Short mmCIF file of N, CA, C and O in Angstrom, two decimals:
data_model
loop_
_atom_site.label_atom_id
_atom_site.label_comp_id
_atom_site.label_asym_id
_atom_site.label_seq_id
_atom_site.Cartn_x
_atom_site.Cartn_y
_atom_site.Cartn_z
N UNK A 1 -41.58 -12.28 3.54
CA UNK A 1 -41.81 -11.39 4.64
C UNK A 1 -41.14 -11.93 5.90
O UNK A 1 -40.59 -11.17 6.69
N UNK A 2 -41.21 -13.23 6.08
CA UNK A 2 -40.64 -13.84 7.27
C UNK A 2 -39.12 -13.70 7.29
O UNK A 2 -38.52 -13.47 8.33
N UNK A 3 -38.46 -13.81 6.12
CA UNK A 3 -37.01 -13.68 6.08
C UNK A 3 -36.57 -12.26 6.39
O UNK A 3 -35.51 -12.05 6.96
N UNK A 4 -37.38 -11.29 6.04
CA UNK A 4 -37.06 -9.90 6.39
C UNK A 4 -37.09 -9.70 7.90
O UNK A 4 -36.25 -9.01 8.46
N UNK A 5 -38.08 -10.30 8.55
CA UNK A 5 -38.19 -10.17 10.01
C UNK A 5 -37.01 -10.83 10.69
O UNK A 5 -36.47 -10.30 11.65
N UNK A 6 -36.62 -12.01 10.21
CA UNK A 6 -35.50 -12.72 10.81
C UNK A 6 -34.21 -11.93 10.59
O UNK A 6 -33.39 -11.79 11.50
N UNK A 7 -34.04 -11.38 9.40
CA UNK A 7 -32.85 -10.57 9.11
C UNK A 7 -32.81 -9.33 9.99
O UNK A 7 -31.75 -8.95 10.50
N UNK A 8 -33.95 -8.71 10.20
CA UNK A 8 -34.00 -7.51 11.03
C UNK A 8 -33.69 -7.85 12.49
O UNK A 8 -32.98 -7.12 13.18
N UNK A 9 -34.20 -8.98 12.95
CA UNK A 9 -33.95 -9.41 14.33
C UNK A 9 -32.47 -9.72 14.51
O UNK A 9 -31.86 -9.33 15.51
N UNK A 10 -31.87 -10.43 13.56
CA UNK A 10 -30.45 -10.78 13.65
C UNK A 10 -29.58 -9.53 13.60
O UNK A 10 -28.59 -9.42 14.32
N UNK A 11 -29.93 -8.58 12.76
CA UNK A 11 -29.16 -7.35 12.66
C UNK A 11 -29.25 -6.55 13.96
O UNK A 11 -28.26 -6.00 14.44
N UNK A 12 -30.45 -6.50 14.55
CA UNK A 12 -30.62 -5.76 15.79
C UNK A 12 -29.86 -6.44 16.93
O UNK A 12 -29.26 -5.77 17.78
N UNK A 13 -29.87 -7.78 16.94
CA UNK A 13 -29.14 -8.50 17.99
C UNK A 13 -27.64 -8.30 17.85
O UNK A 13 -26.93 -8.11 18.84
N UNK A 14 -27.13 -8.32 16.61
CA UNK A 14 -25.70 -8.10 16.40
C UNK A 14 -25.31 -6.68 16.79
O UNK A 14 -24.26 -6.46 17.40
N UNK A 15 -26.14 -5.72 16.46
CA UNK A 15 -25.86 -4.34 16.80
C UNK A 15 -25.88 -4.14 18.31
O UNK A 15 -25.02 -3.45 18.87
N UNK A 16 -26.82 -4.78 18.98
CA UNK A 16 -26.91 -4.64 20.43
C UNK A 16 -25.73 -5.32 21.11
O UNK A 16 -25.24 -4.86 22.15
N UNK A 17 -25.26 -6.42 20.53
CA UNK A 17 -24.13 -7.14 21.14
C UNK A 17 -22.82 -6.40 20.94
O UNK A 17 -21.91 -6.51 21.76
N UNK A 18 -22.70 -5.65 19.87
CA UNK A 18 -21.44 -4.99 19.55
C UNK A 18 -21.30 -3.58 20.12
O UNK A 18 -20.20 -3.07 20.22
N UNK A 19 -22.40 -2.95 20.48
CA UNK A 19 -22.31 -1.58 20.98
C UNK A 19 -22.29 -1.58 22.51
O UNK A 19 -23.04 -2.31 23.15
N UNK A 20 -21.44 -0.75 23.12
CA UNK A 20 -21.43 -0.67 24.58
C UNK A 20 -22.66 0.08 25.07
O UNK A 20 -23.15 1.00 24.43
N UNK A 21 -23.16 -0.34 26.17
CA UNK A 21 -24.36 0.32 26.73
C UNK A 21 -23.95 1.17 27.92
O UNK A 21 -22.87 1.02 28.48
N UNK A 22 -24.84 2.04 28.32
CA UNK A 22 -24.58 2.92 29.46
C UNK A 22 -24.49 2.10 30.75
O UNK A 22 -23.73 2.44 31.65
N UNK A 23 -25.25 1.03 30.83
CA UNK A 23 -25.23 0.21 32.04
C UNK A 23 -23.88 -0.47 32.21
O UNK A 23 -23.35 -0.55 33.31
N UNK A 24 -23.32 -0.96 31.12
CA UNK A 24 -22.02 -1.63 31.24
C UNK A 24 -20.91 -0.63 31.52
O UNK A 24 -19.93 -0.95 32.18
N UNK A 25 -21.05 0.60 31.05
CA UNK A 25 -20.04 1.62 31.31
C UNK A 25 -20.12 2.10 32.76
O UNK A 25 -19.11 2.45 33.35
N UNK A 26 -21.32 2.10 33.33
CA UNK A 26 -21.50 2.58 34.69
C UNK A 26 -21.13 1.53 35.73
O UNK A 26 -21.01 1.84 36.90
N UNK A 27 -20.98 0.28 35.31
CA UNK A 27 -20.72 -0.78 36.28
C UNK A 27 -19.36 -0.67 36.94
O UNK A 27 -19.16 -1.14 38.03
N UNK A 28 -18.42 -0.09 36.29
CA UNK A 28 -17.17 0.08 37.01
C UNK A 28 -16.00 0.26 36.07
O UNK A 28 -16.09 0.13 34.86
N UNK A 29 -14.89 0.60 36.71
CA UNK A 29 -13.64 0.69 36.00
C UNK A 29 -13.58 1.83 35.01
O UNK A 29 -14.60 2.29 34.50
N UNK A 30 -12.41 2.27 34.80
CA UNK A 30 -12.18 3.27 33.78
C UNK A 30 -11.27 2.67 32.74
O UNK A 30 -10.50 1.74 33.02
N UNK A 31 -11.39 3.16 31.58
CA UNK A 31 -10.58 2.65 30.49
C UNK A 31 -9.34 3.53 30.38
O UNK A 31 -9.45 4.75 30.26
N UNK A 32 -8.19 2.91 30.45
CA UNK A 32 -6.94 3.64 30.35
C UNK A 32 -6.57 3.81 28.88
O UNK A 32 -6.28 2.83 28.20
N UNK A 33 -6.65 5.03 28.40
CA UNK A 33 -6.32 5.27 27.00
C UNK A 33 -4.96 5.90 26.83
O UNK A 33 -4.55 6.22 25.73
N UNK A 34 -4.24 6.10 27.94
CA UNK A 34 -2.91 6.69 27.83
C UNK A 34 -1.91 5.55 27.70
O UNK A 34 -1.76 4.72 28.59
N UNK A 35 -1.26 5.52 26.61
CA UNK A 35 -0.30 4.46 26.35
C UNK A 35 1.13 4.90 26.64
O UNK A 35 2.06 4.17 26.39
N UNK A 36 1.31 6.08 27.11
CA UNK A 36 2.64 6.59 27.39
C UNK A 36 3.31 7.09 26.12
O UNK A 36 2.74 7.10 25.03
N UNK A 37 4.53 7.52 26.29
CA UNK A 37 5.28 7.99 25.14
C UNK A 37 5.84 6.80 24.38
O UNK A 37 6.53 5.97 24.96
N UNK A 38 5.59 6.71 23.09
CA UNK A 38 6.13 5.59 22.34
C UNK A 38 7.65 5.72 22.19
O UNK A 38 8.17 6.82 22.01
N UNK A 39 8.32 4.62 22.30
CA UNK A 39 9.77 4.61 22.13
C UNK A 39 10.09 4.70 20.64
O UNK A 39 9.41 4.10 19.82
N UNK A 40 11.13 5.45 20.28
CA UNK A 40 11.49 5.52 18.86
C UNK A 40 11.95 4.15 18.37
O UNK A 40 12.70 3.45 19.05
N UNK A 41 11.47 3.78 17.22
CA UNK A 41 11.80 2.47 16.68
C UNK A 41 13.13 2.54 15.95
O UNK A 41 13.46 3.53 15.31
N UNK A 42 13.87 1.48 16.06
CA UNK A 42 15.17 1.39 15.43
C UNK A 42 15.00 1.13 13.94
O UNK A 42 14.20 0.28 13.53
N UNK A 43 15.73 1.89 13.13
CA UNK A 43 15.65 1.71 11.68
C UNK A 43 16.44 0.47 11.29
O UNK A 43 17.64 0.38 11.51
N UNK A 44 15.75 -0.47 10.74
CA UNK A 44 16.42 -1.66 10.24
C UNK A 44 15.55 -2.25 9.14
O UNK A 44 14.37 -2.02 9.07
N UNK A 45 16.18 -2.99 8.28
CA UNK A 45 15.45 -3.59 7.19
C UNK A 45 15.93 -3.03 5.86
O UNK A 45 16.81 -2.17 5.78
N UNK A 46 15.35 -3.53 4.83
CA UNK A 46 15.76 -3.16 3.49
C UNK A 46 14.97 -1.93 3.03
O UNK A 46 13.77 -1.84 3.27
N UNK A 47 15.64 -0.97 2.36
CA UNK A 47 14.93 0.23 1.89
C UNK A 47 14.13 -0.06 0.62
O UNK A 47 14.58 0.18 -0.50
N UNK A 48 12.94 -0.60 0.78
CA UNK A 48 12.14 -1.00 -0.36
C UNK A 48 11.71 0.19 -1.21
O UNK A 48 11.51 0.07 -2.42
N UNK A 49 11.55 1.34 -0.61
CA UNK A 49 11.18 2.52 -1.38
C UNK A 49 12.25 2.92 -2.37
O UNK A 49 11.97 3.31 -3.51
N UNK A 50 13.50 2.81 -1.96
CA UNK A 50 14.60 3.13 -2.86
C UNK A 50 14.65 2.15 -4.02
O UNK A 50 14.88 2.54 -5.17
N UNK A 51 14.42 0.88 -3.73
CA UNK A 51 14.41 -0.11 -4.80
C UNK A 51 13.27 0.16 -5.78
O UNK A 51 13.43 0.02 -7.00
N UNK A 52 12.13 0.60 -5.26
CA UNK A 52 11.00 0.94 -6.13
C UNK A 52 11.31 2.13 -7.02
O UNK A 52 10.95 2.16 -8.20
N UNK A 53 12.00 3.13 -6.47
CA UNK A 53 12.37 4.29 -7.28
C UNK A 53 13.36 3.90 -8.38
O UNK A 53 13.29 4.41 -9.50
N UNK A 54 14.29 3.01 -8.06
CA UNK A 54 15.22 2.55 -9.08
C UNK A 54 14.48 1.78 -10.18
O UNK A 54 14.82 1.88 -11.36
N UNK A 55 13.50 1.01 -9.79
CA UNK A 55 12.69 0.29 -10.78
C UNK A 55 11.94 1.24 -11.69
O UNK A 55 11.84 1.03 -12.90
N UNK A 56 11.39 2.31 -11.11
CA UNK A 56 10.68 3.29 -11.94
C UNK A 56 11.64 4.04 -12.85
O UNK A 56 11.28 4.42 -13.96
N UNK A 57 12.85 4.25 -12.38
CA UNK A 57 13.85 4.92 -13.20
C UNK A 57 14.17 4.09 -14.45
O UNK A 57 14.41 4.63 -15.52
N UNK A 58 14.14 2.77 -14.30
CA UNK A 58 14.40 1.90 -15.44
C UNK A 58 13.30 1.95 -16.49
O UNK A 58 13.51 1.56 -17.63
N UNK A 59 12.12 2.43 -16.12
CA UNK A 59 11.01 2.51 -17.07
C UNK A 59 11.04 3.80 -17.89
O UNK A 59 10.30 3.93 -18.87
N UNK A 60 11.88 4.75 -17.52
CA UNK A 60 11.95 6.01 -18.25
C UNK A 60 12.59 5.78 -19.61
O UNK A 60 13.58 5.06 -19.72
N UNK A 61 12.02 6.37 -20.64
CA UNK A 61 12.61 6.19 -21.98
C UNK A 61 13.94 6.95 -22.08
O UNK A 61 14.09 8.04 -21.54
N UNK A 62 14.87 6.34 -22.75
CA UNK A 62 16.17 6.98 -22.96
C UNK A 62 16.29 7.41 -24.41
O UNK A 62 15.67 6.83 -25.30
N UNK A 63 17.08 8.41 -24.64
CA UNK A 63 17.29 8.87 -26.00
C UNK A 63 18.20 7.86 -26.70
O UNK A 63 19.23 7.47 -26.19
N UNK A 64 17.78 7.47 -27.87
CA UNK A 64 18.57 6.51 -28.63
C UNK A 64 19.69 7.24 -29.36
O UNK A 64 19.53 8.36 -29.82
N UNK A 65 20.80 6.58 -29.46
CA UNK A 65 21.93 7.17 -30.18
C UNK A 65 21.64 7.10 -31.67
O UNK A 65 21.06 6.14 -32.16
N UNK A 66 22.04 8.14 -32.36
CA UNK A 66 21.86 8.13 -33.81
C UNK A 66 22.80 7.09 -34.41
O UNK A 66 23.99 7.04 -34.10
N UNK A 67 22.25 6.27 -35.29
CA UNK A 67 23.05 5.23 -35.92
C UNK A 67 23.90 5.86 -37.03
O UNK A 67 23.40 6.61 -37.87
N UNK A 68 25.17 5.57 -37.01
CA UNK A 68 26.07 6.07 -38.04
C UNK A 68 26.40 4.91 -38.96
O UNK A 68 26.94 3.89 -38.53
N UNK A 69 26.05 5.06 -40.22
CA UNK A 69 26.31 4.00 -41.20
C UNK A 69 27.43 4.47 -42.12
O UNK A 69 27.37 5.55 -42.70
N UNK A 70 28.42 3.64 -42.26
CA UNK A 70 29.54 3.95 -43.14
C UNK A 70 29.44 3.05 -44.36
O UNK A 70 29.32 1.84 -44.25
N UNK A 71 29.52 3.67 -45.55
CA UNK A 71 29.44 2.90 -46.81
C UNK A 71 30.82 2.87 -47.43
O UNK A 71 31.36 3.90 -47.84
N UNK A 72 31.42 1.71 -47.51
CA UNK A 72 32.78 1.56 -48.02
C UNK A 72 32.81 1.04 -49.46
O UNK A 72 33.83 0.53 -49.91
N UNK A 73 31.75 1.20 -50.20
CA UNK A 73 31.76 0.72 -51.59
C UNK A 73 32.53 1.69 -52.47
O UNK A 73 32.43 2.90 -52.29
N UNK A 74 33.26 1.14 -53.39
CA UNK A 74 34.00 1.98 -54.33
C UNK A 74 33.52 1.67 -55.74
O UNK A 74 33.07 0.57 -56.04
N UNK A 75 33.68 2.66 -56.63
CA UNK A 75 33.28 2.45 -58.02
C UNK A 75 34.48 1.92 -58.81
O UNK A 75 35.59 2.40 -58.65
N UNK A 76 34.23 0.97 -59.63
CA UNK A 76 35.29 0.44 -60.45
C UNK A 76 35.15 0.83 -61.89
O UNK A 76 34.19 1.01 -62.47
#
């Protein structure tokens, strides 16, 4: 029973520490959530997706060529 109480107290303390309260929000400042327009990123690096598709292509079964057997035995 005692371990349940301690676990509940620790969970409540962690929850209280991690959640913002109205008092801390009212104390001041505004949070700037505007990050501006993101700059387009330059394409560089290896095209790993293309390499993966080539790897998958290698796993596809191919049709086997029919084996042609030639018998050169003659009757004597």
